[in-house]
Short mmCIF file of C-alpha atoms and ligand atoms in Angstrom, two decimals:
data_model
loop_
_atom_site.label_atom_id
_atom_site.label_comp_id
_atom_site.label_asym_id
_atom_site.label_seq_id
_atom_site.Cartn_x
_atom_site.Cartn_y
_atom_site.Cartn_z
CA MET A 227 27.93 25.70 -9.03
CA ARG A 228 25.08 23.25 -8.64
CA LYS A 229 22.63 24.99 -6.36
CA THR A 230 21.74 23.28 -2.35
CA TYR A 231 18.35 22.25 -1.80
CA GLN A 232 16.82 23.45 1.52
CA MET A 233 14.89 20.42 2.00
CA GLY A 234 12.14 19.92 4.69
CA VAL A 235 9.86 17.33 5.84
CA ILE A 236 6.39 17.02 7.13
CA GLY A 237 5.02 14.72 9.55
CA ALA A 238 7.09 13.67 12.17
CA GLY A 239 6.48 9.86 12.14
CA ALA A 240 8.35 6.27 11.82
CA ARG A 241 8.50 7.36 7.61
CA GLY A 242 9.83 11.31 8.03
CA GLU A 243 11.83 10.47 10.50
CA LEU A 244 13.60 8.15 7.89
CA PHE A 245 14.25 11.15 5.47
CA ALA A 246 14.75 13.49 8.05
CA ARG A 247 17.80 11.43 9.49
CA ALA A 248 19.28 11.36 5.57
CA LEU A 249 18.85 14.64 5.06
CA ALA A 250 20.26 15.69 8.75
CA CYS A 251 23.55 13.50 7.40
CA GLY A 252 24.11 15.63 4.65
CA GLN A 253 22.98 14.36 1.44
CA GLY A 254 24.71 15.84 -1.94
CA ASN A 255 23.33 18.65 -2.53
CA THR A 256 20.68 18.83 0.14
CA ALA A 257 20.50 20.85 2.87
CA PHE A 258 18.01 20.04 5.91
CA PHE A 259 15.97 23.15 6.77
CA GLY A 260 13.32 22.24 8.59
CA LEU A 261 10.30 20.19 10.30
CA CYS A 262 6.11 20.48 10.52
CA ASP A 263 4.20 18.41 12.72
CA LEU A 264 0.81 19.05 14.04
CA ASP A 265 1.71 16.94 17.14
CA ALA A 266 4.29 19.18 19.40
CA ASP A 267 4.99 16.19 21.44
CA ARG A 268 6.48 13.91 18.45
CA MET A 269 8.17 17.04 17.01
CA GLU A 270 9.96 17.38 20.22
CA LYS A 271 11.01 13.50 20.53
CA PHE A 272 11.84 13.79 16.60
CA CYS A 273 13.99 16.56 17.10
CA ARG A 274 16.51 14.83 19.72
CA PHE A 275 17.29 12.45 16.62
CA CYS A 276 17.75 15.40 14.33
CA GLY A 277 18.54 18.60 15.66
CA VAL A 278 16.52 20.96 14.46
CA GLU A 279 16.82 24.46 15.34
CA PRO A 280 13.83 25.94 17.39
CA ASP A 281 13.06 28.45 14.66
CA ARG A 282 13.17 25.52 12.28
CA ARG A 283 10.25 23.51 14.24
CA PHE A 284 7.07 24.27 12.50
CA THR A 285 3.17 23.11 14.05
CA ASP A 286 1.02 25.15 11.20
CA PRO A 287 2.02 23.57 7.90
CA ALA A 288 0.81 27.15 6.04
CA LYS A 289 3.45 29.08 8.02
CA PHE A 290 6.17 25.99 7.24
CA LEU A 291 5.30 26.33 3.71
CA ALA A 292 5.59 30.08 3.56
CA SER A 293 9.53 29.77 4.59
CA LYS A 294 11.38 31.12 0.87
CA GLU A 295 14.15 29.28 1.77
CA LEU A 296 12.54 26.01 1.91
CA ASP A 297 12.61 24.37 -1.59
CA ALA A 298 11.33 21.10 -1.43
CA VAL A 299 9.14 18.79 1.08
CA PHE A 300 8.63 15.26 1.82
CA ILE A 301 5.26 14.82 3.10
CA THR A 302 5.47 11.91 5.23
CA VAL A 303 1.44 12.76 6.75
CA PRO A 304 -0.77 9.84 7.24
CA ASP A 305 -2.78 9.21 3.95
CA PHE A 306 -6.06 11.28 4.91
CA ALA A 307 -4.06 14.18 5.04
CA HIS A 308 -2.07 13.95 1.66
CA CYS A 309 -4.23 15.81 -0.71
CA GLU A 310 -4.57 18.97 1.37
CA THR A 311 -0.83 18.96 2.43
CA ALA A 312 0.66 18.27 -1.28
CA LEU A 313 -1.92 21.09 -3.00
CA ALA A 314 -0.55 23.63 -0.16
CA ALA A 315 2.89 22.89 -1.07
CA LEU A 316 2.15 23.06 -4.53
CA ALA A 317 0.48 26.29 -4.36
CA ALA A 318 3.74 27.41 -2.30
CA GLY A 319 5.76 26.76 -5.25
CA LYS A 320 7.97 23.65 -3.55
CA HIS A 321 8.44 20.41 -4.79
CA VAL A 322 6.79 17.93 -3.51
CA TYR A 323 7.69 14.05 -2.35
CA LEU A 324 4.42 12.50 -1.34
CA GLU A 325 4.72 8.80 -0.07
CA LYS A 326 2.83 6.48 -1.20
CA PRO A 327 -0.61 5.96 -1.59
CA LEU A 328 -1.35 8.82 -3.58
CA ALA A 329 -4.87 9.89 -1.48
CA PRO A 330 -7.47 7.61 -0.21
CA THR A 331 -10.35 8.74 -2.78
CA LEU A 332 -10.13 8.74 -6.51
CA SER A 333 -11.62 12.11 -6.38
CA GLN A 334 -8.62 13.67 -4.27
CA CYS A 335 -5.97 11.41 -6.60
CA GLN A 336 -7.64 13.42 -9.97
CA GLN A 337 -7.21 16.37 -7.89
CA LEU A 338 -3.76 16.07 -7.14
CA LEU A 339 -2.91 15.13 -10.92
CA ALA A 340 -4.74 17.99 -12.09
CA ALA A 341 -2.71 20.28 -9.43
CA ALA A 342 0.40 18.52 -10.57
CA ARG A 343 -0.21 18.95 -14.11
CA LYS A 344 -0.81 22.85 -13.95
CA SER A 345 2.64 23.33 -11.72
CA ASP A 346 6.35 23.12 -12.83
CA ARG A 347 7.40 21.81 -9.61
CA THR A 348 8.69 18.03 -9.51
CA PHE A 349 5.81 15.76 -7.82
CA TYR A 350 7.17 12.55 -7.10
CA ILE A 351 5.86 9.28 -5.25
CA GLY A 352 7.61 7.54 -2.64
CA PHE A 353 7.50 3.66 -4.67
CA ASN A 354 10.11 2.57 -3.31
CA MET A 355 9.86 -0.64 -4.75
CA ARG A 356 10.87 0.70 -7.68
CA ALA A 357 14.43 1.47 -6.90
CA SER A 358 15.10 -2.49 -5.93
CA PRO A 359 17.59 -4.28 -8.11
CA VAL A 360 14.79 -7.56 -8.05
CA TYR A 361 12.17 -5.01 -9.42
CA GLN A 362 14.05 -3.87 -11.90
CA LYS A 363 15.69 -7.13 -13.60
CA LEU A 364 11.81 -8.39 -13.52
CA LYS A 365 10.82 -5.69 -15.52
CA GLN A 366 13.90 -5.64 -17.60
CA ILE A 367 13.38 -9.59 -18.26
CA ALA A 368 9.33 -8.92 -19.34
CA ASP A 369 10.87 -5.91 -21.40
CA SER A 370 13.28 -7.67 -23.05
CA GLY A 371 10.77 -10.29 -25.17
CA VAL A 372 12.52 -13.68 -23.61
CA LEU A 373 8.83 -14.50 -22.24
CA GLY A 374 7.15 -14.02 -25.57
CA ARG A 375 3.88 -12.20 -25.42
CA LEU A 376 2.75 -11.74 -21.72
CA ILE A 377 -0.36 -13.51 -20.46
CA HIS A 378 -0.42 -13.12 -16.79
CA VAL A 379 1.11 -11.60 -13.40
CA SER A 380 0.55 -12.79 -10.24
CA ALA A 381 1.93 -11.46 -7.13
CA TYR A 382 1.67 -11.88 -3.28
CA GLU A 383 2.43 -10.03 -0.33
CA GLN A 384 2.78 -11.74 3.21
CA MET A 385 3.39 -9.50 6.00
CA SER A 386 5.32 -10.83 9.62
CA VAL A 387 2.13 -11.07 12.35
CA ALA A 388 3.33 -8.28 14.46
CA HIS A 389 3.53 -6.25 11.18
CA GLY A 390 -0.04 -6.87 10.07
CA ALA A 391 -1.27 -6.26 13.78
CA SER A 392 0.01 -2.96 13.84
CA PHE A 393 -2.60 -2.12 10.87
CA MET A 394 -5.45 -2.50 13.25
CA ARG A 395 -4.23 0.20 15.99
CA ARG A 396 -4.49 3.13 14.60
CA TRP A 397 -5.53 5.35 11.52
CA HIS A 398 -5.13 2.58 9.13
CA ARG A 399 -7.76 0.48 10.50
CA ARG A 400 -10.25 3.02 9.26
CA GLU A 401 -11.00 2.49 5.20
CA ALA A 402 -11.87 6.47 5.06
CA ARG A 403 -8.51 7.28 6.64
CA SER A 404 -6.75 5.30 4.03
CA GLY A 405 -8.35 4.28 1.36
CA GLY A 406 -8.38 0.74 2.64
CA PHE A 407 -5.85 -1.48 3.64
CA LEU A 408 -4.90 -2.34 0.03
CA ASN A 409 -4.82 1.12 -1.31
CA HIS A 410 -2.67 2.07 2.20
CA LYS A 411 -0.15 -1.01 1.98
CA CYS A 412 -0.35 -2.82 -1.48
CA SER A 413 0.08 0.61 -3.85
CA HIS A 414 3.33 -0.31 -4.38
CA ASP A 415 2.73 -3.82 -5.22
CA LEU A 416 -0.34 -2.52 -7.48
CA ASP A 417 2.65 -0.24 -9.15
CA ILE A 418 4.93 -2.59 -9.83
CA LEU A 419 2.84 -5.00 -11.65
CA GLN A 420 1.69 -1.72 -13.43
CA TRP A 421 4.96 -0.72 -14.39
CA ILE A 422 6.28 -4.09 -15.34
CA ILE A 423 3.45 -4.68 -17.65
CA GLY A 424 4.00 -0.63 -19.14
CA HIS A 425 1.24 2.13 -18.00
CA GLN A 426 0.65 2.44 -22.12
CA HIS A 427 -1.45 -0.06 -20.84
CA ARG A 428 -4.44 0.02 -18.59
CA ILE A 429 -6.23 -2.12 -16.37
CA ALA A 430 -9.82 -2.53 -17.27
CA ARG A 431 -11.60 -4.38 -15.54
CA VAL A 432 -11.22 -5.74 -11.28
CA ALA A 433 -13.02 -8.16 -8.98
CA SER A 434 -11.88 -8.51 -5.45
CA PHE A 435 -13.11 -10.96 -2.20
CA GLY A 436 -11.56 -10.08 1.20
CA GLY A 437 -13.11 -9.78 5.01
CA THR A 438 -12.11 -9.62 8.05
CA ASN A 439 -11.58 -13.33 9.37
CA ILE A 440 -8.97 -12.57 12.80
CA PHE A 441 -9.17 -9.49 14.15
CA ARG A 442 -12.77 -9.57 14.83
CA PRO A 443 -14.42 -8.70 18.44
CA GLU A 444 -15.72 -12.35 18.81
CA ASN A 445 -12.34 -14.08 18.43
CA GLY A 446 -10.68 -12.17 20.82
CA PRO A 447 -10.19 -13.74 24.52
CA ALA A 448 -13.05 -13.22 27.03
CA GLY A 449 -11.73 -10.08 29.39
CA HIS A 450 -8.96 -9.00 27.31
CA GLY A 451 -8.51 -5.02 27.66
CA THR A 452 -8.90 -2.13 25.16
CA HIS A 453 -5.68 -1.50 24.95
CA CYS A 454 -2.30 -3.83 25.73
CA SER A 455 -1.27 -1.46 28.30
CA ASN A 456 -4.20 -2.47 30.56
CA CYS A 457 -4.70 -6.08 29.35
CA PRO A 458 -4.89 -8.80 32.43
CA PRO A 459 -1.40 -9.73 32.13
CA ALA A 460 -2.82 -13.50 32.12
CA ILE A 461 -4.62 -12.67 29.03
CA TYR A 462 -1.69 -10.44 27.22
CA ARG A 463 0.72 -12.94 28.22
CA ASP A 464 -0.96 -15.78 25.60
CA CYS A 465 -1.97 -12.88 22.90
CA PRO A 466 -0.66 -13.53 19.26
CA TYR A 467 -0.86 -9.86 18.41
CA PRO A 468 0.75 -8.28 21.45
CA PHE A 469 2.23 -4.18 20.63
CA VAL A 470 5.68 -4.31 19.51
CA GLY A 471 7.47 -1.45 18.22
CA GLY A 472 9.41 -0.90 15.23
CA PHE A 473 6.50 -0.38 12.63
CA MET A 474 5.71 3.09 13.82
CA PHE A 475 7.48 6.30 14.95
CA PRO A 476 10.37 6.16 16.77
CA THR A 477 11.15 3.09 14.96
CA SER A 478 12.84 2.05 18.24
CA GLU A 479 10.36 0.41 20.79
CA LYS A 480 12.26 1.60 24.12
CA GLU A 481 11.61 5.38 22.66
CA ALA A 482 7.57 4.70 21.45
CA ILE A 483 5.59 7.22 22.32
CA VAL A 484 2.16 5.59 22.81
CA LYS A 485 -0.86 7.90 22.97
CA THR A 486 -3.25 5.41 24.07
CA GLN A 487 -6.26 7.79 23.99
CA GLN A 488 -5.72 9.20 20.68
CA THR A 489 -6.99 6.06 18.70
CA ASP A 490 -7.94 7.96 15.83
CA ILE A 491 -4.51 8.97 14.94
CA TYR A 492 -1.57 7.49 17.16
CA GLY A 493 -3.23 4.80 19.21
CA ASN A 494 -0.27 2.27 18.67
CA ASP A 495 -1.44 -0.12 21.21
CA LEU A 496 -4.90 -0.42 21.18
CA CYS A 497 -6.46 -4.06 20.76
CA VAL A 498 -6.29 -5.77 17.49
CA TYR A 499 -10.17 -7.28 18.39
CA THR A 500 -11.69 -3.70 18.96
CA ASP A 501 -14.79 -3.57 16.85
CA ASP A 502 -14.15 0.07 15.37
CA LYS A 503 -12.55 -0.64 12.27
CA ASP A 504 -13.88 -1.46 9.50
CA VAL A 505 -10.31 -2.69 7.16
CA VAL A 506 -10.03 -6.20 6.03
CA ASP A 507 -7.28 -8.55 7.51
CA ASN A 508 -6.80 -10.64 3.93
CA GLN A 509 -7.54 -9.54 0.83
CA THR A 510 -7.79 -11.06 -3.05
CA LEU A 511 -7.82 -9.52 -6.62
CA ILE A 512 -8.05 -10.62 -10.21
CA PHE A 513 -8.32 -7.88 -13.10
CA GLU A 514 -7.72 -7.80 -17.29
CA TRP A 515 -5.44 -4.94 -18.79
CA ASP A 516 -7.04 -3.55 -21.79
CA HIS A 517 -4.78 -5.69 -23.95
CA GLY A 518 -5.99 -9.05 -22.63
CA VAL A 519 -2.86 -9.43 -20.23
CA ARG A 520 -4.44 -10.70 -16.80
CA GLY A 521 -3.44 -10.97 -13.06
CA ASP A 522 -4.10 -11.82 -9.71
CA PHE A 523 -2.86 -10.18 -5.90
CA THR A 524 -3.22 -11.22 -2.55
CA LEU A 525 -2.37 -9.75 0.91
CA GLN A 526 -1.63 -11.92 3.68
CA PRO A 527 -1.14 -10.53 7.36
CA PHE A 528 -0.38 -13.68 9.10
CA GLN A 529 2.91 -15.09 8.52
CA ARG A 530 6.29 -15.75 10.43
CA ASP A 531 8.35 -13.72 7.79
CA GLY A 532 7.32 -10.60 5.71
CA VAL A 533 7.84 -11.49 1.85
CA ARG A 534 6.73 -10.61 -1.63
CA SER A 535 6.59 -12.81 -4.39
CA THR A 536 5.83 -12.27 -8.52
CA ARG A 537 5.16 -14.81 -11.71
CA ILE A 538 5.21 -13.40 -14.83
CA TRP A 539 3.99 -15.74 -16.93
CA GLY A 540 4.63 -15.22 -20.88
CA GLU A 541 4.06 -17.32 -24.35
CA PHE A 542 7.39 -18.85 -24.16
CA GLY A 543 7.99 -19.16 -20.47
CA LEU A 544 7.82 -17.94 -16.66
CA ALA A 545 9.90 -15.25 -14.69
CA GLU A 546 9.58 -15.94 -10.77
CA HIS A 547 11.03 -14.10 -7.95
CA ILE A 548 10.52 -15.61 -4.40
CA GLU A 549 11.92 -13.51 -1.33
CA ASP A 550 13.70 -15.71 1.71
CA LEU A 551 14.13 -13.14 4.33
CA ARG A 552 15.54 -16.23 7.00
CA ASP A 553 19.62 -16.04 7.36
CA GLY A 554 19.92 -13.19 5.17
CA ARG A 555 19.38 -15.26 2.06
CA GLY A 556 17.93 -12.33 -0.08
CA SER A 557 15.83 -12.86 -3.10
CA VAL A 558 16.18 -15.30 -6.40
CA ILE A 559 14.66 -14.62 -9.53
CA ARG A 560 14.45 -17.60 -11.62
CA HIS A 561 13.40 -17.71 -15.27
CA ILE A 562 12.50 -20.48 -17.02
CA ASP A 563 12.74 -20.71 -20.93
CA SER A 564 9.78 -23.39 -21.98
CA ARG A 565 10.36 -23.77 -25.63
CA ARG A 566 14.40 -24.27 -24.86
CA GLY A 567 14.08 -26.15 -21.83
CA SER A 568 16.55 -24.22 -19.89
CA SER A 569 16.57 -22.23 -16.66
CA ALA A 570 18.27 -19.24 -15.28
CA GLU A 571 19.02 -18.05 -11.74
CA TYR A 572 19.47 -14.65 -10.43
CA ARG A 573 20.23 -13.89 -7.01
CA PHE A 574 20.17 -10.83 -5.02
CA SER A 575 21.37 -10.90 -1.22
CA SER A 576 20.13 -8.86 1.54
CA ARG A 577 20.90 -5.01 1.14
CA HIS A 578 21.41 -3.11 4.08
CA GLY A 579 18.83 -0.22 4.89
CA GLY A 580 15.51 0.45 4.74
CA HIS A 581 13.16 -1.52 2.44
CA GLY A 582 16.39 -3.36 1.06
CA GLY A 583 18.13 -0.74 0.73
CA THR A 584 15.64 1.47 -1.51
CA ASP A 585 14.38 4.15 1.37
CA SER A 586 18.12 5.43 0.53
CA GLU A 587 17.69 5.94 -3.00
CA MET A 588 14.47 7.82 -2.72
CA LEU A 589 16.02 10.98 -1.75
CA GLN A 590 18.48 10.85 -4.85
CA ARG A 591 15.93 9.92 -7.05
CA PHE A 592 13.82 12.95 -6.09
CA LEU A 593 16.82 15.15 -6.40
CA ALA A 594 17.62 13.94 -9.90
CA ALA A 595 13.77 14.24 -10.58
CA ILE A 596 14.26 18.09 -9.14
CA GLU A 597 17.54 18.89 -11.58
CA SER A 598 16.18 17.29 -14.34
CA GLY A 599 13.15 19.43 -14.14
CA SER A 600 11.02 16.09 -14.80
CA ALA A 601 8.25 14.17 -12.74
CA GLY A 602 10.85 11.28 -12.41
CA ASP A 603 10.43 7.87 -12.55
CA SER A 604 7.14 7.69 -10.74
CA GLY A 605 4.99 10.73 -10.35
CA VAL A 606 1.23 11.52 -9.76
CA ALA A 607 0.19 9.67 -12.80
CA GLU A 608 1.27 6.07 -11.78
CA GLY A 609 0.14 6.92 -8.26
CA LEU A 610 -3.37 7.15 -9.03
CA ALA A 611 -3.19 3.93 -11.49
CA ALA A 612 -2.06 2.02 -8.27
CA SER A 613 -4.38 3.92 -5.93
CA LEU A 614 -7.44 3.63 -8.89
CA LEU A 615 -6.82 -0.30 -8.96
CA ALA A 616 -6.83 -0.82 -5.11
CA LEU A 617 -9.90 1.73 -5.01
CA LYS A 618 -12.25 -0.02 -7.58
CA ALA A 619 -10.97 -3.51 -5.53
CA ASP A 620 -12.49 -2.71 -2.69
CA GLU A 621 -15.85 -1.25 -4.77
CA SER A 622 -15.65 -4.45 -5.82
CA ARG A 623 -15.09 -6.44 -2.80
CA HIS A 624 -18.36 -4.26 -1.21
CA ALA A 625 -20.67 -4.66 -4.18
CA GLY A 626 -19.79 -8.01 -4.98
CA LYS A 627 -19.43 -7.44 -8.85
CA VAL A 628 -16.79 -6.85 -11.26
CA VAL A 629 -16.19 -3.27 -11.75
CA GLU A 630 -15.22 -1.82 -15.14
CA ILE A 631 -12.45 1.00 -15.14
CA SER A 632 -12.90 3.47 -17.81
CA PRO A 633 -9.88 5.20 -19.55
CA ALA A 634 -11.23 8.38 -18.46
CA GLU A 635 -10.45 7.32 -14.61
CA TYR A 636 -6.85 7.52 -15.35
CA GLY A 637 -7.11 11.24 -15.53
CA GLY A 638 -6.73 11.32 -19.42
CA ALA A 639 -3.41 12.31 -21.25
N1 NAD B 242 7.14 4.05 1.25
C1 NAD B 242 6.57 3.09 2.39
O1 NAD B 242 7.23 1.87 2.49
C2 NAD B 242 6.32 3.47 3.59
C3 NAD B 242 6.26 2.88 4.64
C4 NAD B 242 5.36 3.09 5.91
C5 NAD B 242 4.44 4.59 5.59
N2 NAD B 242 4.08 5.14 4.31
C6 NAD B 242 3.37 6.11 4.17
O2 NAD B 242 4.50 6.96 4.88
C7 NAD B 242 2.98 8.37 5.61
C8 NAD B 242 3.31 8.36 6.74
O3 NAD B 242 3.15 6.98 7.39
P1 NAD B 242 3.75 7.06 9.16
O4 NAD B 242 3.86 5.60 9.66
O5 NAD B 242 5.12 7.26 9.22
O6 NAD B 242 2.49 7.70 9.86
P2 NAD B 242 2.85 8.27 11.43
O7 NAD B 242 1.16 8.32 11.92
O8 NAD B 242 3.78 7.45 12.11
O9 NAD B 242 3.26 9.59 11.34
C9 NAD B 242 2.63 10.73 10.69
C10 NAD B 242 2.71 12.37 11.44
O10 NAD B 242 2.08 13.06 10.59
C11 NAD B 242 1.70 13.82 11.34
N3 NAD B 242 0.65 14.91 10.92
C12 NAD B 242 -0.94 14.46 10.78
N4 NAD B 242 -1.51 15.14 10.22
C13 NAD B 242 -0.45 16.20 9.68
C14 NAD B 242 -0.72 17.62 8.91
N5 NAD B 242 -1.74 17.90 8.45
N6 NAD B 242 0.06 18.31 9.06
C15 NAD B 242 1.12 17.98 9.37
N7 NAD B 242 1.94 16.79 10.34
C16 NAD B 242 0.47 15.70 10.35
C17 NAD B 242 1.31 13.38 12.76
O11 NAD B 242 1.28 14.28 13.80
C18 NAD B 242 2.27 12.37 12.53
O12 NAD B 242 3.56 12.56 13.87
C19 NAD B 242 1.92 7.19 5.46
O13 NAD B 242 1.29 7.92 4.12
C20 NAD B 242 2.07 6.10 4.68
O14 NAD B 242 1.24 5.37 4.27
C21 NAD B 242 4.96 4.69 3.18
#
């Protein structure tokens, strides 16, 4: 008989809510064991969605992890708490699903890689974009050889205005807490580009530019508040960046817990023009793999639609993907064959569910990885490669020079 895995969630935020709701509804041979968060208010609110018995609510991660029946944990705490929480979970013998990014510093990424290699537990990283049929098709085209030898990959992520602004209001707005905007938000994208090219090849150098062009104190209107909730109505009414819910826990605006004073973690409605942040609001990078393929990536957070796009150029043509979210039109991939002069188009309709339906698949993938006793298709080494590129790009941005990445920094075999 198949074992039923007791799964728990550490971190009662927007991301934890998603996994707890799925577990509470029953998913294959899993059972929802319980929940842990340092903040009792958030846990209380959370339990209204997910019906967790009082003896299965913990405010101390060590006590939660000491529960013998608990087999596996979804770690959905902020990035700055990833390393200590995941190390403690592995040490307690639990299978780990850790949200991206792996960690905010390279030394923490390397500690996690070493611990995962020593452990016999599954350590899965939440790169949900890998579960998207669109990116699977792009990879299949790249791997099939129809593009010939690959030459360059190019991608961007543009965010909607409200989504972009949400990263200026809470813990994400300090590099030390997330490893930077690129590591925090785009480690997905940097993972996908490395996955498409293949992890047998490694990025050897990177250069990056970026800055805070818009969310600067001097761009704020005179007399604005420190928070949306204390901003004079006449100013708030015309602000392009008013606080809206949907990007933080709970994901419905009506229910939002606004902890105005706790700006280091929760913040929520903090003004986007504060002078206490050090993350960029736009960034671009170029990089080169060790076998001569080149790439670039750009992050832009001020647009109407949240959209991603990817292009893969090869010797024999191009595969390009663009999302078109208006009216639920979904995504399209065009393959243009430069030798034959032909083209083919693949359309993908918008799928229901978080992140185009990929979120719900992650739980199944984690479970399959546990059952097969493997690291699954996105383990710590891939998490490290994505964060390494983001962190080295920021090093380049700060130093104003090209930064080399040595093979040893990927953690060896
Ligand atoms: N895969 C994706 O597409 C995706 C999307 C959004 C966020 N994320 C990731 O999910 C993680 C959580 O993001 P979020 O927006 O849900 O955060 P959040 O701030 O909404 O929630 C985090 C929760 O963790 C709790 N917490 C903090 N430190 C803790 C600790 N040491 N032990 C236990 N609980 C602790 C906080 O009290 C809070 O309730 C982040 O790493 C983020 O990068 C991934």
